[in-house]
Amino acid sequence: MLIGIDARSLEKNQTGVGRYLNSLLENWACSDHHSFVLYFSDEVPKLAILEKPCYRKKIIKAPFGIHSNAIFQHCLLPHEAKKDRVDLLFSPAYILPLFYKGAARAG
């Protein structure tokens, strides 16, 4: 199963959601049954757990340099998840994309 994850909470200073996601990734790295696409908006953080082979990292750049969480969450993220053909899209920050037609779960 290919699982897409909104991993923006791992960028910059991690808050509770970032620590929560980091802990999940540490546990999921042991899984032989799943692979993951981690979606970032600015940069891939230098975390050892992200070097595991089950994690593919992808930066989604907004067009025209527009930085908007809403555009990322509701337009760019669902578009990339569909293009990558993920089976499930996980959003740990409790907000699901409005325009995603596939299976999705909020943290």
Short mmCIF file of C-alpha atoms in Angstrom, two decimals:
data_model
loop_
_atom_site.label_atom_id
_atom_site.label_comp_id
_atom_site.label_asym_id
_atom_site.label_seq_id
_atom_site.Cartn_x
_atom_site.Cartn_y
_atom_site.Cartn_z
CA MET A 1 0.00 0.00 0.00
CA LEU A 2 1.28 3.47 -0.89
CA ILE A 3 0.46 6.08 1.75
CA GLY A 4 0.85 9.81 1.12
CA ILE A 5 1.54 12.00 4.15
CA ASP A 6 1.31 15.76 4.56
CA ALA A 7 4.69 16.11 6.29
CA ARG A 8 4.90 19.91 6.54
CA SER A 9 4.74 19.68 10.33
CA LEU A 10 8.29 18.24 10.25
CA GLU A 11 9.66 21.39 8.61
CA LYS A 12 11.27 24.12 10.73
CA ASN A 13 10.39 24.07 14.45
CA GLN A 14 8.42 20.96 15.33
CA THR A 15 5.33 21.44 17.43
CA GLY A 16 3.15 18.71 18.90
CA VAL A 17 1.89 17.58 15.49
CA GLY A 18 5.47 17.37 14.19
CA ARG A 19 6.61 15.29 17.15
CA TYR A 20 3.54 13.08 16.75
CA LEU A 21 4.30 12.51 13.05
CA ASN A 22 7.99 11.89 13.75
CA SER A 23 7.03 9.19 16.26
CA LEU A 24 4.64 7.58 13.78
CA LEU A 25 7.33 7.56 11.08
CA GLU A 26 9.77 5.86 13.45
CA ASN A 27 7.24 3.09 14.04
CA TRP A 28 6.12 2.78 10.42
CA ALA A 29 9.69 2.50 9.12
CA CYS A 30 9.70 -1.11 10.34
CA SER A 31 6.75 -2.04 8.12
CA ASP A 32 7.39 -4.34 5.18
CA HIS A 33 3.89 -3.89 3.81
CA HIS A 34 3.73 -0.15 3.10
CA SER A 35 5.69 2.56 1.36
CA PHE A 36 5.22 6.27 1.87
CA VAL A 37 5.40 9.56 -0.01
CA LEU A 38 6.12 12.47 2.34
CA TYR A 39 4.96 15.83 0.98
CA PHE A 40 6.77 19.01 2.03
CA SER A 41 6.22 22.64 1.03
CA ASP A 42 9.64 24.27 1.55
CA GLU A 43 12.39 21.84 2.43
CA VAL A 44 13.02 18.28 3.51
CA PRO A 45 14.30 18.42 7.09
CA LYS A 46 17.53 16.67 8.01
CA LEU A 47 16.04 13.89 10.13
CA ALA A 48 17.63 10.46 10.26
CA ILE A 49 14.28 8.69 10.10
CA LEU A 50 13.60 10.20 6.67
CA GLU A 51 16.57 8.31 5.20
CA LYS A 52 14.79 4.96 5.56
CA PRO A 53 14.14 3.37 2.14
CA CYS A 54 10.37 3.18 2.68
CA TYR A 55 10.12 7.00 2.64
CA ARG A 56 10.11 8.92 -0.62
CA LYS A 57 10.30 12.67 -0.08
CA LYS A 58 8.72 15.23 -2.37
CA ILE A 59 8.67 19.02 -2.22
CA ILE A 60 5.57 20.59 -3.71
CA LYS A 61 6.35 24.12 -4.83
CA ALA A 62 3.50 26.58 -5.21
CA PRO A 63 3.19 28.33 -8.56
CA PHE A 64 4.45 31.90 -8.74
CA GLY A 65 6.06 31.59 -5.30
CA ILE A 66 2.72 31.91 -3.50
CA HIS A 67 3.02 30.57 0.06
CA SER A 68 -0.43 29.63 1.26
CA ASN A 69 -1.30 26.76 3.58
CA ALA A 70 -4.82 26.67 2.13
CA ILE A 71 -3.60 26.38 -1.47
CA PHE A 72 -1.12 23.68 -0.47
CA GLN A 73 -3.68 21.72 1.59
CA HIS A 74 -6.67 21.92 -0.72
CA CYS A 75 -5.16 22.17 -4.22
CA LEU A 76 -1.50 21.20 -4.51
CA LEU A 77 -1.47 18.25 -2.09
CA PRO A 78 -4.50 16.46 -3.58
CA HIS A 79 -3.16 17.02 -7.10
CA GLU A 80 0.22 15.45 -6.24
CA ALA A 81 -1.38 12.58 -4.30
CA LYS A 82 -3.56 11.76 -7.28
CA LYS A 83 -0.59 12.00 -9.65
CA ASP A 84 1.44 9.68 -7.37
CA ARG A 85 -1.51 7.27 -7.14
CA VAL A 86 -1.43 6.99 -3.36
CA ASP A 87 -3.88 4.52 -1.83
CA LEU A 88 -4.42 6.64 1.28
CA LEU A 89 -3.66 10.26 2.10
CA PHE A 90 -2.87 10.97 5.76
CA SER A 91 -3.05 14.50 7.13
CA PRO A 92 -1.78 14.53 10.75
CA ALA A 93 -2.77 18.16 11.35
CA TYR A 94 -6.52 17.31 11.42
CA ILE A 95 -7.44 19.01 8.13
CA LEU A 96 -8.39 16.97 5.07
CA PRO A 97 -8.11 18.43 1.57
CA LEU A 98 -11.45 19.58 0.21
CA PHE A 99 -10.72 18.50 -3.35
CA TYR A 100 -9.30 15.02 -2.77
CA LYS A 101 -11.44 12.20 -4.12
CA GLY A 102 -9.46 9.24 -2.75
CA ALA A 103 -9.27 7.68 0.70
CA ALA A 104 -8.06 10.15 3.31
CA ARG A 105 -7.62 10.23 7.08
CA ALA A 106 -6.91 13.10 9.45
CA GLY A 107 -4.74 12.64 12.53
#
